[in-house]
Tab-separated table of C-alpha atoms in Angstrom:
chain	number	residue	atom	x	y	z
U	1	MET	CA	129.836	-34.755	-173.250
U	2	THR	CA	129.103	-36.232	-170.030
U	3	VAL	CA	127.257	-38.914	-168.510
U	4	GLU	CA	125.578	-36.186	-166.249
U	5	THR	CA	124.946	-34.204	-169.167
U	6	LEU	CA	123.547	-36.892	-170.903
U	7	CYS	CA	120.951	-38.084	-167.749
U	8	ASP	CA	120.132	-34.080	-167.330
U	9	PHE	CA	119.457	-34.397	-171.046
U	10	LEU	CA	117.391	-37.128	-170.979
U	11	LEU	CA	115.363	-36.239	-167.612
U	12	TRP	CA	114.503	-33.011	-169.427
U	13	CYS	CA	113.415	-34.526	-172.879
U	14	THR	CA	111.338	-37.308	-170.685
U	15	LEU	CA	109.917	-34.948	-168.984
U	16	ILE	CA	108.750	-32.358	-171.720
U	17	ASN	CA	107.377	-35.262	-174.332
U	18	TYR	CA	104.917	-36.044	-171.206
U	19	GLY	CA	103.888	-32.646	-170.569
U	20	LEU	CA	103.193	-32.732	-174.634
U	21	LEU	CA	101.189	-35.961	-174.122
U	22	VAL	CA	99.167	-34.784	-170.954
U	23	LEU	CA	98.408	-31.390	-173.156
U	24	TRP	CA	96.932	-33.878	-176.065
U	25	PHE	CA	95.001	-35.719	-173.818
U	26	GLY	CA	93.568	-32.807	-171.994
U	27	VAL	CA	92.653	-31.130	-175.286
U	28	PHE	CA	91.124	-34.511	-176.739
U	29	ASP	CA	89.043	-34.203	-173.276
U	30	LEU	CA	87.801	-31.233	-172.814
U	31	ALA	CA	87.970	-30.083	-176.745
U	32	HIS	CA	86.482	-33.222	-178.600
U	33	ASP	CA	83.885	-31.651	-180.511
U	34	TRP	CA	85.818	-29.161	-181.534
U	35	MET	CA	89.106	-31.529	-182.273
U	36	HIS	CA	86.722	-33.306	-184.145
U	37	ARG	CA	84.928	-30.627	-186.281
U	38	LEU	CA	87.989	-29.331	-187.017
U	39	HIS	CA	89.958	-32.618	-188.238
U	40	GLY	CA	86.993	-33.465	-190.038
U	41	ARG	CA	87.363	-30.800	-192.808
U	42	TRP	CA	90.212	-32.853	-193.926
U	43	PHE	CA	89.740	-36.228	-193.120
U	44	HIS	CA	85.817	-37.204	-192.773
U	45	LEU	CA	85.964	-39.624	-189.556
U	46	SER	CA	83.352	-40.968	-187.391
U	47	ALA	CA	83.905	-39.838	-183.932
U	48	GLU	CA	84.227	-43.194	-183.104
U	49	ARG	CA	87.198	-43.504	-185.584
U	50	PHE	CA	88.699	-39.817	-184.557
U	51	ASP	CA	88.643	-41.976	-180.748
U	52	ALA	CA	90.600	-44.696	-181.927
U	53	VAL	CA	93.346	-43.005	-183.786
U	54	HIS	CA	93.518	-40.357	-181.420
U	55	TYR	CA	94.261	-42.690	-178.433
U	56	ALA	CA	96.016	-45.039	-180.911
U	57	SER	CA	98.360	-41.960	-181.933
U	58	MET	CA	98.518	-41.244	-177.698
U	59	ALA	CA	99.900	-45.048	-177.013
U	60	ALA	CA	102.647	-45.050	-179.685
U	61	TYR	CA	103.871	-41.264	-178.332
U	62	LYS	CA	104.311	-43.007	-175.254
U	63	LEU	CA	105.826	-46.051	-175.833
U	64	LEU	CA	108.343	-43.639	-178.042
U	65	ILE	CA	108.870	-41.762	-175.021
U	66	PHE	CA	109.329	-44.922	-173.199
U	67	MET	CA	112.161	-46.322	-175.988
U	68	PHE	CA	113.872	-43.035	-176.804
U	69	ASN	CA	113.802	-41.246	-173.241
U	70	LEU	CA	113.299	-42.791	-170.546
U	71	VAL	CA	114.344	-45.950	-170.930
U	72	PRO	CA	118.264	-44.917	-171.662
U	73	LEU	CA	117.822	-42.206	-168.734
U	74	ILE	CA	117.392	-45.612	-166.731
U	75	ALA	CA	119.968	-47.176	-168.427
U	76	LEU	CA	122.379	-45.036	-167.854
U	77	HIS	CA	121.707	-44.260	-163.895
U	78	LEU	CA	122.307	-48.013	-163.386
U	79	ALA	CA	125.310	-48.140	-165.621
U	80	THR	CA	127.223	-45.413	-163.400
C-alpha cells in the first residue's frame, strides 16, 4: 500500500465518519422526541439525561475521529 493510497483511505474514513456524525446530530435535533420515545422503551431516561448521553457520545465519537482518522492523515501529509 502506498502512502497516497493510505492518505486517500484516511481522508474517506474521515469524511464518512463526519457525515455520520452530522447525520446523528441532525436526527437528534430534528427528531428528538421520537428518539426519546423510542429509546425510552428500553432505557428509562429523563429528557435531560437522554440529551447528556447523546451529547457526550457525540463528543467521544468526534474525538475518536480526530485520533484515528484525522491525526494520522495530517501526520502522513507532513511526513511526505
